[in-house]
Tab-separated table of C-alpha atoms in Angstrom:
chain	number	residue	atom	x	y	z
A	1	THR	CA	120.330	91.356	72.954
A	2	GLY	CA	121.844	90.291	76.260
A	3	PRO	CA	120.804	87.652	78.760
A	4	ALA	CA	117.214	87.315	79.973
A	5	THR	CA	116.168	88.632	83.370
A	6	PRO	CA	116.117	85.958	86.115
A	7	SER	CA	112.511	84.737	86.292
A	8	ASN	CA	111.941	85.656	89.960
A	9	ILE	CA	112.624	89.346	89.227
A	10	SER	CA	110.910	89.243	85.840
A	11	ASP	CA	107.712	87.915	87.465
A	12	LYS	CA	107.822	90.660	90.072
A	13	VAL	CA	108.189	93.354	87.417
A	14	SER	CA	105.141	92.199	85.469
A	15	GLU	CA	103.107	91.770	88.692
A	16	SER	CA	104.047	95.259	89.844
A	17	ILE	CA	102.985	96.762	86.506
A	18	LYS	CA	99.591	95.073	86.764
A	19	ALA	CA	99.218	96.260	90.360
A	20	ALA	CA	100.159	99.823	89.371
A	21	GLU	CA	97.648	99.894	86.529
A	22	GLU	CA	94.952	98.729	88.949
A	23	ALA	CA	95.982	101.186	91.670
A	24	CYS	CA	95.795	104.052	89.198
A	25	ALA	CA	92.503	103.030	87.613
A	26	GLY	CA	90.565	104.774	90.403
A	27	ASP	CA	92.666	107.867	91.020
A	28	PRO	CA	95.661	108.639	88.792
A	29	VAL	CA	97.310	111.139	91.137
A	30	SER	CA	96.789	109.376	94.475
A	31	GLY	CA	99.761	108.491	96.661
A	32	GLU	CA	98.852	104.857	96.213
A	33	CYS	CA	99.179	105.134	92.421
A	34	VAL	CA	102.456	107.068	92.561
A	35	ALA	CA	103.980	104.613	95.050
A	36	ALA	CA	102.929	101.709	92.845
A	37	TRP	CA	104.714	103.160	89.786
A	38	ASP	CA	107.741	103.883	91.931
A	39	GLU	CA	107.829	100.194	92.805
A	40	VAL	CA	107.748	99.379	89.069
A	41	GLU	CA	110.777	101.617	88.524
A	42	GLU	CA	112.667	100.062	91.425
A	43	LEU	CA	112.047	96.529	90.169
A	44	SER	CA	112.867	97.460	86.555
A	45	ALA	CA	116.192	98.875	87.735
A	46	ALA	CA	116.845	95.711	89.772
A	47	ALA	CA	116.035	93.608	86.684
A	48	SER	CA	118.448	95.638	84.573
A	49	HIS	CA	121.210	95.263	87.186
A	50	ALA	CA	120.601	91.515	87.335
A	51	ARG	CA	120.941	91.296	83.535
A	52	ASP	CA	124.187	93.295	83.676
A	53	LYS	CA	125.567	90.875	86.241
A	54	LEU	CA	124.821	87.927	83.957
A	55	LYS	CA	126.258	89.726	80.938
A	56	GLY	CA	129.686	90.013	82.509
A	57	SER	CA	129.932	86.321	83.259
A	58	ASP	CA	132.097	84.283	80.929
A	59	PRO	CA	131.662	80.486	81.320
A	60	LEU	CA	135.404	79.845	81.245
A	61	GLU	CA	136.125	82.671	83.705
A	62	ASN	CA	133.523	81.261	86.087
A	63	TYR	CA	135.001	77.788	85.855
A	64	CYS	CA	138.491	79.142	86.434
A	65	LYS	CA	137.448	81.003	89.570
A	66	ASP	CA	136.655	77.627	91.145
A	67	ASN	CA	139.432	75.651	89.423
A	68	PRO	CA	142.481	77.880	89.051
A	69	GLU	CA	144.780	74.839	88.817
A	70	ALA	CA	143.067	73.312	85.765
A	71	ASP	CA	145.043	73.230	82.499
A	72	GLU	CA	142.616	75.660	80.885
A	73	CYS	CA	143.005	78.190	83.672
A	74	ARG	CA	146.658	78.309	84.679
A	75	THR	CA	148.356	81.617	84.002
A	76	TYR	CA	151.960	82.457	84.804
A	77	GLU	CA	153.245	85.961	85.325
A	78	ASP	CA	156.553	85.124	83.658
B	1	MET	CA	147.881	102.277	111.139
B	2	ALA	CA	148.007	100.279	114.364
B	3	ILE	CA	145.046	98.147	115.292
B	4	CYS	CA	144.355	97.439	118.939
B	5	THR	CA	141.455	97.059	121.310
B	6	VAL	CA	139.891	99.967	123.136
B	7	SER	CA	141.474	99.187	126.498
B	8	THR	CA	145.075	99.053	125.387
B	9	SER	CA	146.202	102.380	124.112
B	10	HIS	CA	145.613	106.079	124.194
B	11	SER	CA	147.891	106.815	121.282
B	12	LEU	CA	146.624	108.957	118.459
B	13	HIS	CA	146.645	106.051	116.077
B	14	SER	CA	144.697	103.646	118.224
B	15	THR	CA	141.835	101.772	116.678
B	16	CYS	CA	139.044	100.733	118.940
B	17	TYR	CA	136.443	98.074	118.647
B	18	ILE	CA	133.107	98.066	120.398
B	19	SER	CA	130.167	95.726	120.181
B	20	ALA	CA	126.641	96.640	121.129
B	21	PRO	CA	123.181	95.264	120.465
B	22	THR	CA	121.176	97.237	117.950
B	23	ARG	CA	117.851	96.627	119.601
B	24	THR	CA	118.015	99.897	121.478
B	25	THR	CA	119.591	103.205	120.657
B	26	ALA	CA	123.182	102.828	121.648
B	27	HIS	CA	125.315	105.584	123.102
B	28	LEU	CA	128.891	104.730	122.483
B	29	GLY	CA	131.569	106.929	123.928
B	30	PHE	CA	135.282	106.346	123.864
B	31	HIS	CA	138.363	108.503	124.462
B	32	GLN	CA	137.510	112.083	123.628
B	33	ARG	CA	135.210	110.993	120.874
B	34	GLN	CA	131.497	110.553	121.375
B	35	VAL	CA	129.454	108.747	118.817
B	36	ILE	CA	125.731	108.239	118.894
B	37	PHE	CA	124.083	105.778	116.579
B	38	TYR	CA	120.407	105.714	115.992
B	39	THR	CA	119.171	102.370	114.907
B	40	GLY	CA	115.526	102.263	114.009
B	41	GLY	CA	113.884	100.274	116.780
B	42	ARG	CA	110.948	99.242	114.635
B	43	ARG	CA	113.183	97.876	111.952
B	44	SER	CA	115.471	95.866	114.163
B	45	ALA	CA	112.553	94.487	116.124
B	46	ARG	CA	111.081	93.084	112.950
B	47	ARG	CA	114.336	91.357	112.143
B	48	GLY	CA	113.965	89.346	115.328
B	49	GLY	CA	116.838	88.335	117.571
B	50	ILE	CA	119.633	90.585	118.660
B	51	VAL	CA	122.046	91.497	115.931
B	52	PRO	CA	125.382	92.540	117.353
B	53	SER	CA	126.487	95.939	116.210
B	54	VAL	CA	130.206	96.397	115.866
B	55	VAL	CA	131.810	99.788	115.948
B	56	THR	CA	135.488	100.322	115.364
B	57	CYS	CA	137.383	103.530	115.180
B	58	ALA	CA	140.727	104.706	113.960
B	59	ALA	CA	141.448	108.019	115.597
B	60	GLY	CA	144.045	110.335	114.186
B	61	GLY	CA	144.602	108.486	110.942
B	62	ALA	CA	141.246	109.604	109.544
B	63	ASN	CA	141.768	110.537	105.940
B	64	THR	CA	138.513	109.520	104.325
B	65	VAL	CA	137.499	111.737	101.442
B	66	VAL	CA	133.750	111.705	100.834
B	67	ILE	CA	132.256	112.099	97.359
B	68	GLY	CA	128.522	112.432	96.655
B	69	LEU	CA	126.886	111.319	93.413
B	70	ALA	CA	123.243	112.177	92.825
B	71	ALA	CA	121.065	110.860	90.027
B	72	ASP	CA	117.671	109.340	89.409
B	73	SER	CA	117.226	105.598	89.093
B	74	GLY	CA	118.317	104.250	85.710
B	75	CYS	CA	120.495	107.230	84.830
B	76	GLY	CA	123.874	105.555	84.679
B	77	LYS	CA	125.091	105.846	88.271
B	78	SER	CA	126.540	102.345	88.214
B	79	THR	CA	128.447	102.929	84.971
B	80	PHE	CA	129.879	106.118	86.417
B	81	MET	CA	130.897	104.258	89.567
B	82	ARG	CA	132.690	101.585	87.550
B	83	ARG	CA	134.584	104.249	85.619
B	84	LEU	CA	135.460	106.110	88.809
B	85	THR	CA	136.768	103.082	90.713
B	86	SER	CA	138.763	102.058	87.632
B	87	VAL	CA	140.679	105.359	87.726
B	88	PHE	CA	141.893	104.415	91.193
B	89	GLY	CA	142.875	100.944	89.971
B	90	GLY	CA	141.555	97.555	91.033
B	91	ALA	CA	138.104	96.126	90.507
B	92	ALA	CA	135.221	97.080	92.776
B	93	GLU	CA	133.354	94.103	94.161
B	94	PRO	CA	130.510	93.481	96.632
B	95	PRO	CA	131.662	92.683	100.179
B	96	ARG	CA	132.966	89.136	100.350
B	97	GLY	CA	130.813	86.530	102.046
B	98	GLY	CA	128.091	88.979	102.981
B	99	ASN	CA	124.537	89.486	101.833
B	100	PRO	CA	124.416	88.617	98.103
B	101	ASP	CA	121.978	91.500	97.588
B	102	SER	CA	124.271	94.071	99.231
B	103	ASN	CA	124.453	97.341	97.263
B	104	THR	CA	127.969	98.160	98.439
B	105	LEU	CA	131.034	98.006	96.203
B	106	ILE	CA	134.490	97.799	97.719
B	107	SER	CA	137.887	98.161	96.070
B	108	ASP	CA	141.335	98.781	97.548
B	109	THR	CA	140.865	102.522	97.802
B	110	THR	CA	137.179	103.121	97.272
B	111	THR	CA	133.955	102.090	98.962
B	112	VAL	CA	130.693	102.939	97.225
B	113	ILE	CA	127.540	102.887	99.310
B	114	CYS	CA	124.055	103.190	97.900
B	115	LEU	CA	121.882	105.630	99.830
B	116	ASP	CA	118.795	103.473	99.275
B	117	ASP	CA	120.197	101.599	102.280
B	118	TYR	CA	118.962	104.526	104.386
B	119	HIS	CA	115.327	104.083	103.428
B	120	SER	CA	113.287	104.414	106.613
B	121	LEU	CA	110.267	102.784	104.975
B	122	ASP	CA	110.531	99.531	103.080
B	123	ARG	CA	108.528	98.830	99.928
B	124	THR	CA	105.379	97.843	101.825
B	125	GLY	CA	105.744	100.803	104.160
B	126	ARG	CA	105.937	103.258	101.278
B	127	LYS	CA	102.895	101.711	99.633
B	128	GLU	CA	100.885	101.970	102.860
B	129	LYS	CA	101.805	105.620	103.274
B	130	GLY	CA	101.452	106.362	99.554
B	131	VAL	CA	104.956	107.855	99.198
B	132	THR	CA	107.767	107.160	96.728
B	133	ALA	CA	111.414	106.445	97.518
B	134	LEU	CA	112.115	109.978	96.259
B	135	ASP	CA	110.150	111.448	99.178
B	136	PRO	CA	112.355	112.579	102.093
B	137	ALA	CA	109.757	111.056	104.428
B	138	ALA	CA	110.834	107.611	103.197
B	139	ASN	CA	114.478	108.184	104.143
B	140	ASN	CA	116.356	108.337	107.437
B	141	PHE	CA	118.641	111.352	107.077
B	142	ASP	CA	119.653	111.262	110.760
B	143	LEU	CA	121.168	107.814	110.347
B	144	MET	CA	122.687	108.775	106.981
B	145	TYR	CA	124.387	111.776	108.576
B	146	GLU	CA	125.614	109.870	111.644
B	147	GLN	CA	127.109	107.037	109.614
B	148	VAL	CA	128.703	109.100	106.842
B	149	LYS	CA	130.171	111.390	109.498
B	150	ALA	CA	131.493	108.408	111.442
B	151	LEU	CA	133.111	106.939	108.317
B	152	LYS	CA	134.715	110.281	107.521
B	153	ASP	CA	136.119	110.350	111.050
B	154	GLY	CA	137.584	106.896	110.535
B	155	ILE	CA	134.962	104.921	112.461
B	156	ALA	CA	133.443	101.746	111.024
B	157	VAL	CA	129.655	101.479	111.020
B	158	GLU	CA	126.937	98.863	110.770
B	159	LYS	CA	124.953	100.070	107.779
B	160	PRO	CA	121.539	98.659	106.925
B	161	ILE	CA	120.987	97.008	103.540
B	162	TYR	CA	117.952	97.835	101.432
B	163	ASN	CA	117.244	94.775	99.306
B	164	HIS	CA	116.087	95.910	95.867
B	165	VAL	CA	114.721	92.511	94.942
B	166	THR	CA	112.573	91.834	98.005
B	167	GLY	CA	111.998	95.491	98.943
B	168	LEU	CA	112.896	94.766	102.571
B	169	LEU	CA	115.503	96.175	104.923
B	170	ASP	CA	117.994	93.360	105.522
B	171	PRO	CA	120.306	92.992	108.555
B	172	PRO	CA	123.192	95.480	108.487
B	173	GLU	CA	126.707	94.974	107.134
B	174	LEU	CA	129.980	96.296	108.533
B	175	ILE	CA	131.473	99.150	106.521
B	176	LYS	CA	135.055	100.073	107.347
B	177	PRO	CA	136.331	103.601	106.687
B	178	PRO	CA	137.928	103.609	103.220
B	179	LYS	CA	140.350	106.099	101.680
B	180	ILE	CA	137.575	107.317	99.428
B	181	LEU	CA	133.908	106.966	100.306
B	182	VAL	CA	131.379	107.504	97.547
B	183	ILE	CA	127.751	107.911	98.523
B	184	GLU	CA	125.494	107.508	95.516
B	185	GLY	CA	121.768	107.681	95.270
B	186	LEU	CA	118.788	109.972	95.144
B	187	HIS	CA	119.576	112.327	98.043
B	188	PRO	CA	123.301	112.793	98.740
B	189	MET	CA	122.976	116.612	98.748
B	190	PHE	CA	119.469	116.888	100.178
B	191	ASP	CA	120.245	117.109	103.888
B	192	PRO	CA	122.443	120.134	104.706
B	193	ARG	CA	124.383	118.181	107.352
B	194	VAL	CA	125.343	115.454	104.849
B	195	ARG	CA	126.024	118.064	102.178
B	196	ASP	CA	128.546	119.798	104.431
B	197	ILE	CA	130.512	116.577	104.898
B	198	LEU	CA	131.045	116.065	101.168
B	199	ASP	CA	134.462	116.952	99.772
B	200	PHE	CA	133.084	116.869	96.230
B	201	SER	CA	129.646	116.416	94.713
B	202	ILE	CA	128.376	115.403	91.305
B	203	TYR	CA	124.887	115.509	89.824
B	204	LEU	CA	123.899	113.486	86.739
B	205	ASP	CA	121.211	115.541	85.037
B	206	ILE	CA	119.408	113.525	82.375
B	207	SER	CA	116.865	115.428	80.292
B	208	ASN	CA	113.347	114.026	80.116
B	209	GLU	CA	113.670	113.051	76.453
B	210	VAL	CA	116.859	111.100	77.023
B	211	LYS	CA	115.541	109.528	80.232
B	212	PHE	CA	112.540	108.242	78.327
B	213	ALA	CA	114.701	106.891	75.501
B	214	TRP	CA	117.067	105.167	77.938
B	215	LYS	CA	114.247	103.560	79.876
B	216	ILE	CA	112.732	102.254	76.650
B	217	GLN	CA	116.080	100.683	75.792
B	218	ARG	CA	116.336	99.247	79.291
B	219	ASP	CA	112.782	98.007	79.785
B	220	MET	CA	111.104	97.366	76.447
B	221	ALA	CA	112.208	93.721	76.286
B	222	GLU	CA	111.040	93.140	79.871
B	223	ARG	CA	107.875	91.059	80.134
B	224	GLY	CA	104.860	93.183	81.068
B	225	HIS	CA	106.441	96.500	80.085
B	226	SER	CA	105.069	98.592	77.249
B	227	LEU	CA	105.558	102.147	76.044
B	228	GLU	CA	102.555	103.114	78.174
B	229	SER	CA	103.890	101.524	81.372
B	230	ILE	CA	107.319	103.123	80.940
B	231	LYS	CA	105.742	106.509	80.303
B	232	ALA	CA	103.323	106.122	83.228
B	233	SER	CA	106.139	105.254	85.610
B	234	ILE	CA	108.194	108.302	84.605
B	235	GLU	CA	105.149	110.597	84.780
B	236	ALA	CA	104.075	109.306	88.203
B	237	ARG	CA	107.503	109.873	89.750
B	238	LYS	CA	108.046	113.269	88.128
B	239	PRO	CA	106.412	115.549	90.750
B	240	ASP	CA	108.549	114.063	93.551
B	241	PHE	CA	111.611	114.109	91.308
B	242	ASP	CA	111.146	117.807	90.559
B	243	ALA	CA	110.449	118.647	94.194
B	244	TYR	CA	113.187	116.689	95.993
B	245	ILE	CA	115.866	115.391	93.594
B	246	ASP	CA	116.340	117.998	90.870
B	247	PRO	CA	116.980	120.994	93.208
B	248	GLN	CA	120.104	119.253	94.518
B	249	LYS	CA	121.992	120.105	91.327
B	250	GLN	CA	122.513	123.699	92.477
B	251	TYR	CA	124.824	122.378	95.221
B	252	ALA	CA	126.913	120.116	92.958
B	253	ASP	CA	130.542	120.944	92.178
B	254	ALA	CA	130.157	119.229	88.792
B	255	VAL	CA	126.994	118.534	86.821
B	256	ILE	CA	126.882	116.230	83.810
B	257	GLU	CA	123.886	117.211	81.675
B	258	VAL	CA	122.707	114.771	79.031
B	259	LEU	CA	120.535	116.276	76.293
B	260	PRO	CA	119.256	115.256	72.867
B	261	THR	CA	121.665	116.017	70.023
B	262	GLN	CA	121.416	119.222	68.017
B	263	LEU	CA	123.294	117.692	65.101
B	264	ILE	CA	120.324	115.644	63.891
B	265	PRO	CA	117.038	117.549	63.537
B	266	ASP	CA	114.163	116.039	65.594
B	267	ASP	CA	116.223	113.151	66.944
B	268	ASN	CA	114.481	111.265	69.718
B	269	GLU	CA	116.318	107.932	69.664
B	270	GLY	CA	118.599	109.024	72.502
B	271	LYS	CA	121.595	107.345	70.889
B	272	VAL	CA	123.380	110.480	69.755
B	273	LEU	CA	123.767	112.788	72.738
B	274	ARG	CA	124.776	116.312	73.574
B	275	VAL	CA	126.565	116.179	76.908
B	276	LYS	CA	127.590	119.158	79.013
B	277	LEU	CA	130.073	119.130	81.850
B	278	VAL	CA	129.266	122.058	84.136
B	279	MET	CA	132.177	122.756	86.499
B	280	LYS	CA	131.910	125.192	89.408
B	281	GLU	CA	134.665	127.791	89.654
B	282	GLY	CA	136.493	128.475	92.902
B	283	VAL	CA	136.067	125.011	94.439
B	284	LYS	CA	139.065	124.093	96.562
B	285	TYR	CA	141.247	121.336	95.039
B	286	PHE	CA	139.226	121.411	91.806
B	287	SER	CA	140.312	123.354	88.743
B	288	PRO	CA	137.970	123.010	85.756
B	289	VAL	CA	139.029	121.475	82.454
B	290	TYR	CA	139.268	123.837	79.482
B	291	LEU	CA	139.514	123.711	75.708
B	292	PHE	CA	142.347	125.638	74.009
B	293	ASP	CA	142.170	128.779	76.136
B	294	ASP	CA	140.983	129.149	79.710
B	295	GLY	CA	138.008	131.489	79.960
B	296	SER	CA	137.332	132.052	76.244
B	297	THR	CA	134.195	130.943	74.442
B	298	ILE	CA	135.028	128.396	71.767
B	299	SER	CA	133.161	126.215	69.308
B	300	TRP	CA	135.232	123.430	67.745
B	301	ILE	CA	134.505	120.808	65.112
B	302	PRO	CA	137.426	118.389	65.236
B	303	CYS	CA	136.304	116.359	62.223
B	304	GLY	CA	138.564	116.749	59.235
B	305	ARG	CA	141.911	115.412	58.139
B	306	LYS	CA	142.952	114.266	61.585
B	307	LEU	CA	139.740	112.777	62.947
B	308	THR	CA	137.422	110.464	61.082
B	309	CYS	CA	133.781	111.287	61.753
B	310	SER	CA	130.756	109.870	60.020
B	311	TYR	CA	127.285	111.418	60.154
B	312	PRO	CA	126.363	113.407	62.276
B	313	GLY	CA	129.927	114.324	63.270
B	314	ILE	CA	131.260	115.779	66.511
B	315	LYS	CA	131.026	119.291	67.871
B	316	PHE	CA	132.689	120.665	70.989
B	317	ALA	CA	131.918	123.878	72.813
B	318	TYR	CA	133.554	125.541	75.778
B	319	GLY	CA	133.005	128.728	77.685
B	320	PRO	CA	132.208	130.514	80.925
B	321	ASP	CA	128.597	130.675	82.119
B	322	THR	CA	126.493	131.075	85.240
B	323	TYR	CA	124.600	128.226	86.863
B	324	PHE	CA	122.148	128.990	89.689
B	325	GLY	CA	123.846	132.352	90.100
B	326	LYS	CA	127.322	130.860	90.422
B	327	GLU	CA	130.254	131.131	88.055
B	328	VAL	CA	130.928	127.951	86.107
B	329	SER	CA	132.915	126.664	83.142
B	330	VAL	CA	131.017	124.518	80.682
B	331	LEU	CA	132.531	121.965	78.323
B	332	GLU	CA	130.160	120.416	75.833
B	333	MET	CA	130.379	117.546	73.378
B	334	ASP	CA	127.685	116.735	70.829
B	335	GLY	CA	127.902	113.625	68.646
B	336	GLN	CA	129.863	110.406	68.936
B	337	PHE	CA	133.212	108.822	68.135
B	338	ASP	CA	133.480	106.196	65.424
B	339	ARG	CA	136.924	105.099	66.470
B	340	LEU	CA	137.703	105.361	70.143
B	341	ASP	CA	141.480	105.447	69.681
B	342	GLU	CA	141.145	108.733	67.832
B	343	LEU	CA	139.946	110.239	71.084
B	344	ILE	CA	143.615	110.997	71.733
B	345	TYR	CA	143.274	113.819	69.209
B	346	VAL	CA	140.549	115.418	71.297
B	347	GLU	CA	142.375	114.716	74.542
B	348	SER	CA	145.475	116.504	73.286
B	349	HIS	CA	143.467	119.732	72.956
B	350	LEU	CA	141.949	119.655	76.433
B	351	SER	CA	143.882	121.131	79.354
B	352	ASN	CA	143.773	120.679	83.129
B	353	LEU	CA	142.674	117.051	82.823
B	354	SER	CA	144.672	115.947	85.895
B	355	THR	CA	146.089	112.987	83.996
B	356	LYS	CA	149.329	111.361	85.171
B	357	PHE	CA	150.557	110.776	81.623
B	358	TYR	CA	149.665	111.852	78.102
B	359	GLY	CA	146.804	109.712	76.792
B	360	GLU	CA	145.408	108.568	80.134
B	361	VAL	CA	141.840	109.650	79.329
B	362	THR	CA	141.921	107.702	76.056
B	363	GLN	CA	143.447	104.701	77.789
B	364	GLN	CA	140.738	104.709	80.479
B	365	MET	CA	138.025	104.950	77.826
B	366	LEU	CA	139.551	102.103	75.788
B	367	LYS	CA	139.768	99.954	78.902
B	368	HIS	CA	135.980	100.100	79.211
B	369	ALA	CA	134.949	100.298	75.577
B	370	ASP	CA	132.015	97.978	76.346
B	371	PHE	CA	130.445	100.297	78.967
B	372	PRO	CA	127.419	102.352	77.899
B	373	GLY	CA	128.419	105.817	76.730
B	374	SER	CA	131.988	104.975	75.739
B	375	ASN	CA	131.580	106.506	72.292
B	376	ASN	CA	130.061	109.809	73.422
B	377	GLY	CA	130.379	112.632	75.930
B	378	THR	CA	128.892	110.720	78.865
B	379	GLY	CA	131.828	108.318	79.018
B	380	LEU	CA	134.371	111.038	78.261
B	381	PHE	CA	133.134	113.430	80.948
B	382	GLN	CA	132.636	110.691	83.530
B	383	THR	CA	136.244	109.642	82.994
B	384	ILE	CA	137.446	113.243	83.277
B	385	VAL	CA	135.504	113.729	86.523
B	386	GLY	CA	137.064	110.493	87.798
B	387	LEU	CA	140.547	111.914	87.166
B	388	LYS	CA	139.603	115.211	88.828
B	389	ILE	CA	138.460	113.293	91.911
B	390	ARG	CA	141.754	111.411	92.053
B	391	ASP	CA	143.581	114.749	91.897
B	392	LEU	CA	141.359	116.210	94.633
B	393	TYR	CA	141.960	113.169	96.832
B	394	GLU	CA	145.735	113.403	96.400
B	395	GLN	CA	145.740	117.113	97.232
B	396	ILE	CA	143.651	116.601	100.384
B	397	VAL	CA	145.868	113.772	101.589
B	398	ALA	CA	149.034	115.775	100.871
B	399	GLU	CA	147.687	118.781	102.761
B	400	LYS	CA	146.645	116.703	105.763
B	401	ALA	CA	150.065	115.109	105.882
B	402	ALA	CA	151.704	118.538	105.849
B	403	THR	CA	149.527	120.124	108.562
B	404	PRO	CA	150.769	118.196	111.640
B	405	LEU	CA	154.364	118.905	110.611
B	406	GLU	CA	153.742	122.637	110.505
B	407	ALA	CA	151.949	122.470	113.825
B	408	ALA	CA	154.935	120.693	115.357
B	409	LYS	CA	157.341	123.316	114.049
B	410	ALA	CA	155.289	126.147	115.512
């Protein structure tokens, strides 16, 4: 498993699911219900993209972006 | 290409630069070129304050090739984009120093813009009206057309940013005309005006079974999600998807269909896939890939002495077909690779790949072995389409360079 979703997005996803379940309790085909589930999808996709961003980050690479002159980071072309 | 201010030069290669407030609809005219930008008054008013809108243009040197990529949310658009930009070399990154939630990716040759940025209703607005983001009523196709057209003509635009985290429309960012512009999202081929601008279009067609399996993989670990919530979300969006998104595939020059495998009976894990690359015949600058013999119908199982395959193996198919009444060539791969380097064996039997050297497809796939789909047909066909787009771009640029010369001779 990869990194966890940042908590601000994670909270929004679970809130939106609750809201969608409530919105659909009355009328499952109403525009309100459909829009609420669409919001769930949008936030789930945002959560997945946020996880992907974290996945690509290597601690040493991050450090070297800020400190290219450090011993650990210096690279020479030839 | 020379860069100068609007007042200095009337040469063909002049680049002009104009600033205007976005609070009102701005009519900007310069030289022989007239550009009208609609900026939603309601939206900019909410932002508060006057945001300067900058418009630059590069007349004459306009060479932007525009590619459209359509797919539903969570169907691998971003993986495809990373493979595509990699073919052109250089990493694609968000605009430097701009909005951290910008959806744009910029590399040396390619700029990818996400069409969600043309939402006319933000998240609250859609909820109030009871419409989804898939609904054309939630999108501003006039602005989409104006800005994509301007970029194609070599004019920079101030494009809005739809923030996927907050669900709000953020202040715009400056997009300069790139060599290759990719517009990706739900509706790149929906509006006929935008469709006509596209030099090439791709549709990612994910079958319902696979979509469900992928979303389970994506969302199951997410707090609050369950099988029921994932299913409910797909079901709720389906009527709009079928009405507004799916019909766009008939206009695509290439369609990548992702289906459940036929090698394993009753498979619903969505890990082994049958992937079809549907390529339209007779598209200018695009000649479809073929297996062994152009125009024949062929079924090929490469597994044997030269290619190691474990269960369930690999099966290729190729042949002519019709798709929405148009002639197409279809290349299909079912199954997955165990060892990616053996892909070279498959590559050596495919023709018309538009590679620059023998083994380029395999090399591109190995470069991104960690991307989803690298061991099956999704990664293979995305890479092939990437190479076809590079070929198309080079042909268009070569032809444009030749045209003025011929005109001068005559």
